[in-house]
Amino acid sequence: MPHVPRMPLALGLPLAVVTGLCMPVQGRINGALGEVLDDGLATAVVSFGTGLFLMILICLLVPSGRAGVRRIAPAIRQKKFPRWYLLAGLSGAFLVVSQGITISLIGVALFTVAAVTGQSLSGLLVDRLGLGPAGKKPVTIMRVLSALLTVAAVAWAVSPKFAAGSDLSDWLIPVLLPLAAGFMQSFQQAFNGTQTLHFGSPLPATLVNLAVGMVLLVAAWLVKLAVAGVGNPLPDEWWYYLGGPIGCLFLALAAVLVRSLGVLLTGLGMIAGQVLGSLLLDVVFPAPGTIITTATVLGTLLTLVAMVLATLPWPRTAFSPLRRKALVGARERNR
């Protein structure tokens, strides 16, 4: 396997937080577009289509993009990585579809909690299996605690919106979509990171990701078109079409970060960015029904604490006295 360049933690973690800021912005845009079109699949097609068009232009114009694209076929032929890693784009497609379908139903708050829960759990699993380019990372007590603390912190941050009131039956089933989408995100980041390692650039990996997702989305949308017909027309406002380019930036940065930080730590950093970004959006561009309380601010800060906690080493000698006592007791019982 090629050498994996290590990014300093002091640089990687803040960059992961900045990357996470892209998600609430993309979610707000895709959620608004899904509400206008009244069609989650059409929203995903528009988002992926604009992102794919942008990546094609970049890969044609940027030398590292052109060189990376030329490495795609040889890497596949030589089986540098499992070929099913190329299906990572299906996860991104599913996430965008879930944004378009559920955000207008359950809101950004509950969407974020569900997606964070899924991503935190799968981040531990993906690192333990070593599916990412950084290899296997142990599931330490610190990492488990930080993942659980992240979920609790995000739930606390958005708790005022839950208290604002909605019937449990209205969001219990729709929340399964972002939960599953969040769980798949860690796998997508690991697969894209591995492709980036072998392509030599995140640009071709992002291009493949978008192309694969676009094929699935167009096929699904054509089936929907044959059954239900054409939905609402596309809006004229330009900002509805920024979801795809923002997704490109997110995918490219995440693919670079997982090579050094691992999937879980990258995910926790981006989760902190998601919550911070959601708070900033609610302050600067509040949506209808926006609620900001002390719990919102403190819960957001707690996600940063959880992220830092994951970087701390768990002292191997922490339980040494207890371990020695247990060993002594076992020896005496065996006599």
Short mmCIF file of C-alpha atoms in Angstrom, two decimals:
data_model
loop_
_atom_site.label_atom_id
_atom_site.label_comp_id
_atom_site.label_asym_id
_atom_site.label_seq_id
_atom_site.Cartn_x
_atom_site.Cartn_y
_atom_site.Cartn_z
CA MET A 1 0.00 0.00 0.00
CA PRO A 2 1.30 3.50 -0.77
CA HIS A 3 2.64 5.64 2.02
CA VAL A 4 -0.08 7.43 3.96
CA PRO A 5 0.92 11.05 4.68
CA ARG A 6 0.10 12.04 8.22
CA MET A 7 -1.64 15.33 8.85
CA PRO A 8 -0.89 16.89 12.24
CA LEU A 9 -3.78 16.47 14.66
CA ALA A 10 -3.71 20.21 15.40
CA LEU A 11 -4.46 20.86 11.72
CA GLY A 12 -6.65 17.84 10.95
CA LEU A 13 -9.23 18.30 13.70
CA PRO A 14 -10.02 21.96 12.96
CA LEU A 15 -10.22 21.09 9.25
CA ALA A 16 -12.68 18.29 10.09
CA VAL A 17 -14.81 20.80 12.00
CA VAL A 18 -14.74 23.19 9.02
CA THR A 19 -15.72 20.28 6.74
CA GLY A 20 -18.65 19.51 9.01
CA LEU A 21 -19.90 23.07 8.57
CA CYS A 22 -20.78 22.14 4.98
CA MET A 23 -23.41 19.61 6.05
CA PRO A 24 -26.05 21.82 7.70
CA VAL A 25 -25.75 24.30 4.84
CA GLN A 26 -26.26 21.56 2.27
CA GLY A 27 -29.07 20.06 4.33
CA ARG A 28 -30.87 23.41 4.60
CA ILE A 29 -30.58 23.95 0.81
CA ASN A 30 -31.62 20.43 -0.17
CA GLY A 31 -34.44 20.45 2.35
CA ALA A 32 -35.77 23.71 0.92
CA LEU A 33 -35.44 22.40 -2.65
CA GLY A 34 -37.22 19.18 -1.67
CA GLU A 35 -40.08 21.21 -0.25
CA VAL A 36 -40.34 23.31 -3.43
CA LEU A 37 -40.20 20.31 -5.77
CA ASP A 38 -42.21 18.07 -3.43
CA ASP A 39 -39.94 15.27 -4.66
CA GLY A 40 -36.98 13.90 -2.69
CA LEU A 41 -35.63 11.95 -5.68
CA ALA A 42 -35.72 14.96 -7.99
CA THR A 43 -33.92 16.98 -5.31
CA ALA A 44 -31.16 14.38 -5.11
CA VAL A 45 -30.84 14.27 -8.92
CA VAL A 46 -30.44 18.06 -9.05
CA SER A 47 -27.91 18.07 -6.19
CA PHE A 48 -25.81 15.23 -7.59
CA GLY A 49 -26.14 16.54 -11.14
CA THR A 50 -24.75 19.98 -10.34
CA GLY A 51 -21.99 18.44 -8.23
CA LEU A 52 -21.05 15.96 -10.97
CA PHE A 53 -20.94 18.70 -13.61
CA LEU A 54 -18.65 20.78 -11.38
CA MET A 55 -16.31 17.83 -10.70
CA ILE A 56 -16.04 17.00 -14.41
CA LEU A 57 -14.95 20.58 -15.10
CA ILE A 58 -12.43 20.56 -12.25
CA CYS A 59 -10.94 17.20 -13.26
CA LEU A 60 -10.55 18.47 -16.83
CA LEU A 61 -8.97 21.79 -15.84
CA VAL A 62 -6.79 20.82 -12.84
CA PRO A 63 -3.59 18.82 -13.61
CA SER A 64 -3.87 16.68 -10.47
CA GLY A 65 -7.45 15.89 -11.44
CA ARG A 66 -6.48 14.77 -14.94
CA ALA A 67 -3.60 12.67 -13.57
CA GLY A 68 -5.88 11.10 -10.97
CA VAL A 69 -8.54 10.21 -13.54
CA ARG A 70 -5.85 8.38 -15.58
CA ARG A 71 -5.06 6.27 -12.49
CA ILE A 72 -8.64 5.05 -12.00
CA ALA A 73 -8.64 2.24 -14.60
CA PRO A 74 -5.16 0.86 -13.68
CA ALA A 75 -6.05 0.87 -9.97
CA ILE A 76 -9.23 -1.09 -10.70
CA ARG A 77 -7.46 -3.57 -13.02
CA GLN A 78 -4.67 -4.15 -10.49
CA LYS A 79 -7.22 -4.59 -7.69
CA LYS A 80 -5.58 -1.97 -5.49
CA PHE A 81 -8.78 -2.01 -3.40
CA PRO A 82 -12.00 -4.07 -3.43
CA ARG A 83 -14.06 -3.04 -6.45
CA TRP A 84 -17.19 -2.63 -4.38
CA TYR A 85 -15.50 0.38 -2.75
CA LEU A 86 -16.52 2.18 -5.94
CA LEU A 87 -20.14 1.96 -4.74
CA ALA A 88 -19.46 4.53 -2.00
CA GLY A 89 -21.53 7.01 -3.99
CA LEU A 90 -24.67 5.04 -3.16
CA SER A 91 -24.31 6.19 0.45
CA GLY A 92 -24.10 9.83 -0.59
CA ALA A 93 -27.12 9.42 -2.86
CA PHE A 94 -29.11 7.91 0.01
CA LEU A 95 -28.13 10.79 2.31
CA VAL A 96 -29.26 13.45 -0.16
CA VAL A 97 -32.54 11.60 -0.81
CA SER A 98 -33.17 11.42 2.94
CA GLN A 99 -32.49 15.17 3.24
CA GLY A 100 -35.02 15.96 0.53
CA ILE A 101 -37.67 13.63 1.96
CA THR A 102 -37.41 14.02 5.73
CA ILE A 103 -36.08 17.48 6.65
CA SER A 104 -39.38 19.12 5.77
CA LEU A 105 -41.15 16.47 7.90
CA ILE A 106 -38.96 16.16 10.99
CA GLY A 107 -36.76 19.27 10.79
CA VAL A 108 -32.99 19.73 10.73
CA ALA A 109 -32.72 19.10 14.50
CA LEU A 110 -34.05 15.56 14.55
CA PHE A 111 -32.36 14.80 11.22
CA THR A 112 -29.02 15.80 12.78
CA VAL A 113 -29.51 13.67 15.91
CA ALA A 114 -30.45 10.60 13.86
CA ALA A 115 -27.58 11.00 11.39
CA VAL A 116 -25.05 11.66 14.17
CA THR A 117 -26.18 8.58 16.08
CA GLY A 118 -25.73 6.37 13.04
CA GLN A 119 -22.37 7.90 12.09
CA SER A 120 -20.95 7.64 15.62
CA LEU A 121 -21.79 3.96 15.87
CA SER A 122 -20.51 3.04 12.42
CA GLY A 123 -17.33 5.09 12.92
CA LEU A 124 -16.30 2.73 15.72
CA LEU A 125 -17.11 -0.30 13.56
CA VAL A 126 -15.30 0.92 10.43
CA ASP A 127 -12.15 1.83 12.37
CA ARG A 128 -12.19 -1.54 14.14
CA LEU A 129 -12.50 -3.41 10.84
CA GLY A 130 -9.77 -1.32 9.25
CA LEU A 131 -11.78 -0.47 6.14
CA GLY A 132 -10.24 2.99 5.79
CA PRO A 133 -6.77 3.92 4.50
CA ALA A 134 -5.49 4.59 8.03
CA GLY A 135 -5.92 0.89 8.85
CA LYS A 136 -7.32 -0.65 12.00
CA LYS A 137 -7.77 1.58 15.01
CA PRO A 138 -8.54 0.09 18.42
CA VAL A 139 -11.96 0.62 20.00
CA THR A 140 -10.71 2.15 23.23
CA ILE A 141 -12.88 3.18 26.14
CA MET A 142 -12.09 6.83 25.33
CA ARG A 143 -13.39 6.42 21.77
CA VAL A 144 -16.58 4.70 22.92
CA LEU A 145 -17.21 7.35 25.58
CA SER A 146 -16.59 10.17 23.10
CA ALA A 147 -19.02 8.64 20.57
CA LEU A 148 -21.73 8.25 23.24
CA LEU A 149 -21.05 11.76 24.57
CA THR A 150 -21.36 13.17 21.05
CA VAL A 151 -24.82 11.65 20.59
CA ALA A 152 -25.91 12.93 24.02
CA ALA A 153 -24.50 16.40 23.32
CA VAL A 154 -26.28 16.74 19.98
CA ALA A 155 -29.54 15.51 21.51
CA TRP A 156 -29.16 18.11 24.28
CA ALA A 157 -28.38 20.87 21.78
CA VAL A 158 -31.57 20.25 19.81
CA SER A 159 -33.77 19.31 22.79
CA PRO A 160 -35.55 22.70 22.83
CA LYS A 161 -36.89 21.93 19.35
CA PHE A 162 -38.23 18.59 20.56
CA ALA A 163 -39.89 20.33 23.49
CA ALA A 164 -41.55 22.70 21.04
CA GLY A 165 -43.83 19.84 20.28
CA SER A 166 -44.63 17.29 17.62
CA ASP A 167 -46.46 14.00 17.76
CA LEU A 168 -44.17 10.98 18.21
CA SER A 169 -45.90 9.13 15.39
CA ASP A 170 -45.12 11.98 12.98
CA TRP A 171 -41.34 11.50 13.11
CA LEU A 172 -40.69 7.98 14.44
CA ILE A 173 -40.73 6.28 11.01
CA PRO A 174 -39.16 9.14 8.96
CA VAL A 175 -36.25 9.31 11.42
CA LEU A 176 -35.09 5.86 10.30
CA LEU A 177 -33.91 7.30 6.96
CA PRO A 178 -31.31 9.74 8.40
CA LEU A 179 -30.33 7.11 10.98
CA ALA A 180 -29.47 4.66 8.19
CA ALA A 181 -27.89 7.43 6.08
CA GLY A 182 -25.66 8.46 8.99
CA PHE A 183 -24.62 4.85 9.59
CA MET A 184 -23.55 4.55 5.94
CA GLN A 185 -21.53 7.78 6.04
CA SER A 186 -18.55 6.25 7.85
CA PHE A 187 -18.30 3.51 5.23
CA GLN A 188 -18.48 6.09 2.45
CA GLN A 189 -15.69 8.16 3.99
CA ALA A 190 -13.50 5.07 4.44
CA PHE A 191 -14.03 3.89 0.86
CA ASN A 192 -13.47 7.36 -0.62
CA GLY A 193 -10.33 7.78 1.48
CA THR A 194 -8.92 4.50 0.17
CA GLN A 195 -9.68 5.48 -3.42
CA THR A 196 -8.02 8.87 -2.86
CA LEU A 197 -4.90 7.12 -1.61
CA HIS A 198 -4.56 5.08 -4.80
CA PHE A 199 -5.72 7.76 -7.24
CA GLY A 200 -3.30 10.28 -5.74
CA SER A 201 -5.97 12.98 -5.39
CA PRO A 202 -9.43 13.39 -3.82
CA LEU A 203 -10.76 14.82 -7.10
CA PRO A 204 -11.15 11.53 -9.06
CA ALA A 205 -12.52 9.77 -5.97
CA THR A 206 -15.16 12.48 -5.62
CA LEU A 207 -15.92 12.23 -9.35
CA VAL A 208 -16.44 8.45 -9.13
CA ASN A 209 -18.55 8.90 -6.00
CA LEU A 210 -20.88 11.37 -7.73
CA ALA A 211 -21.05 9.41 -10.99
CA VAL A 212 -22.08 6.17 -9.26
CA GLY A 213 -24.66 7.95 -7.13
CA MET A 214 -26.02 9.82 -10.15
CA VAL A 215 -26.61 6.58 -12.08
CA LEU A 216 -28.66 5.15 -9.22
CA LEU A 217 -30.62 8.36 -8.68
CA VAL A 218 -31.50 8.87 -12.34
CA ALA A 219 -32.66 5.25 -12.63
CA ALA A 220 -34.85 5.60 -9.53
CA TRP A 221 -36.20 8.97 -10.68
CA LEU A 222 -37.14 7.58 -14.11
CA VAL A 223 -39.14 4.82 -12.43
CA LYS A 224 -40.86 7.40 -10.24
CA LEU A 225 -41.49 9.55 -13.34
CA ALA A 226 -43.20 6.66 -15.12
CA VAL A 227 -45.41 5.94 -12.10
CA ALA A 228 -46.23 9.41 -10.74
CA GLY A 229 -45.38 11.78 -13.57
CA VAL A 230 -43.48 15.06 -13.50
CA GLY A 231 -43.47 16.99 -10.24
CA ASN A 232 -43.18 20.70 -9.60
CA PRO A 233 -40.96 22.80 -11.92
CA LEU A 234 -37.43 23.80 -10.93
CA PRO A 235 -37.15 27.09 -9.02
CA ASP A 236 -35.51 30.15 -10.55
CA GLU A 237 -33.46 31.15 -7.48
CA TRP A 238 -29.77 30.29 -7.97
CA TRP A 239 -29.05 29.28 -4.39
CA TYR A 240 -31.24 26.18 -4.62
CA TYR A 241 -28.50 24.64 -6.79
CA LEU A 242 -25.58 25.05 -4.37
CA GLY A 243 -26.18 21.73 -2.58
CA GLY A 244 -24.17 19.76 -5.15
CA PRO A 245 -21.02 21.96 -5.11
CA ILE A 246 -21.08 22.03 -1.31
CA GLY A 247 -21.31 18.22 -1.32
CA CYS A 248 -18.23 18.08 -3.60
CA LEU A 249 -16.23 20.12 -1.11
CA PHE A 250 -17.40 17.92 1.77
CA LEU A 251 -16.50 14.66 0.00
CA ALA A 252 -13.06 15.85 -1.11
CA LEU A 253 -12.05 17.13 2.34
CA ALA A 254 -13.40 14.04 4.14
CA ALA A 255 -11.47 11.73 1.78
CA VAL A 256 -8.25 13.53 2.68
CA LEU A 257 -8.90 13.63 6.43
CA VAL A 258 -9.67 9.92 6.96
CA ARG A 259 -6.21 9.05 5.62
CA SER A 260 -4.61 10.58 8.70
CA LEU A 261 -7.25 10.87 11.43
CA GLY A 262 -9.17 7.64 10.87
CA VAL A 263 -12.89 7.35 10.31
CA LEU A 264 -14.16 7.84 13.88
CA LEU A 265 -12.08 10.93 14.71
CA THR A 266 -12.84 12.50 11.33
CA GLY A 267 -16.53 11.79 11.90
CA LEU A 268 -16.53 13.29 15.38
CA GLY A 269 -14.80 16.43 14.13
CA MET A 270 -17.33 16.81 11.33
CA ILE A 271 -20.19 16.20 13.74
CA ALA A 272 -18.90 19.08 15.89
CA GLY A 273 -18.85 21.20 12.74
CA GLN A 274 -22.39 20.14 11.86
CA VAL A 275 -23.74 21.21 15.24
CA LEU A 276 -21.76 24.47 15.23
CA GLY A 277 -22.93 25.17 11.69
CA SER A 278 -26.54 24.49 12.60
CA LEU A 279 -26.26 26.90 15.52
CA LEU A 280 -24.70 29.60 13.31
CA LEU A 281 -27.41 29.13 10.68
CA ASP A 282 -30.10 29.44 13.34
CA VAL A 283 -28.52 32.67 14.61
CA VAL A 284 -27.71 34.32 11.27
CA PHE A 285 -30.42 32.87 9.00
CA PRO A 286 -33.12 31.57 11.36
CA ALA A 287 -35.70 29.25 9.85
CA PRO A 288 -39.36 29.35 10.94
CA GLY A 289 -39.72 27.87 14.42
CA THR A 290 -36.04 28.33 15.32
CA ILE A 291 -35.38 28.02 19.06
CA ILE A 292 -32.01 28.89 20.66
CA THR A 293 -31.66 28.34 24.40
CA THR A 294 -28.91 27.70 26.93
CA ALA A 295 -29.23 23.97 26.19
CA THR A 296 -28.60 24.67 22.50
CA VAL A 297 -25.34 26.51 23.19
CA LEU A 298 -24.07 24.18 25.95
CA GLY A 299 -24.93 21.07 23.95
CA THR A 300 -22.98 22.47 21.00
CA LEU A 301 -19.94 23.14 23.19
CA LEU A 302 -20.20 19.61 24.62
CA THR A 303 -19.74 18.14 21.14
CA LEU A 304 -16.34 19.86 21.03
CA VAL A 305 -15.47 18.32 24.40
CA ALA A 306 -16.44 14.89 23.04
CA MET A 307 -14.23 15.41 19.99
CA VAL A 308 -11.22 16.32 22.16
CA LEU A 309 -11.92 13.34 24.43
CA ALA A 310 -11.52 10.97 21.47
CA THR A 311 -7.96 12.23 20.89
CA LEU A 312 -6.82 11.44 24.43
CA PRO A 313 -4.96 8.16 25.02
CA TRP A 314 -6.54 5.71 27.44
CA PRO A 315 -3.85 4.92 30.06
CA ARG A 316 -2.99 1.25 29.83
CA THR A 317 -1.97 1.25 33.47
CA ALA A 318 -5.35 2.56 34.62
CA PHE A 319 -6.57 -0.86 35.69
CA SER A 320 -3.19 -2.43 36.43
CA PRO A 321 -3.82 -2.78 40.20
CA LEU A 322 -7.21 -4.38 39.59
CA ARG A 323 -5.75 -6.66 36.91
CA ARG A 324 -2.94 -7.78 39.22
CA LYS A 325 -5.40 -8.44 42.03
CA ALA A 326 -7.61 -10.51 39.70
CA LEU A 327 -4.62 -12.54 38.50
CA VAL A 328 -3.48 -13.22 42.06
CA GLY A 329 -6.98 -14.30 43.03
CA ALA A 330 -7.21 -16.65 40.04
CA ARG A 331 -3.86 -18.26 40.88
CA GLU A 332 -4.90 -18.86 44.48
CA ARG A 333 -8.17 -20.46 43.39
CA ASN A 334 -6.30 -22.78 41.01
CA ARG A 335 -4.02 -24.09 43.74
#
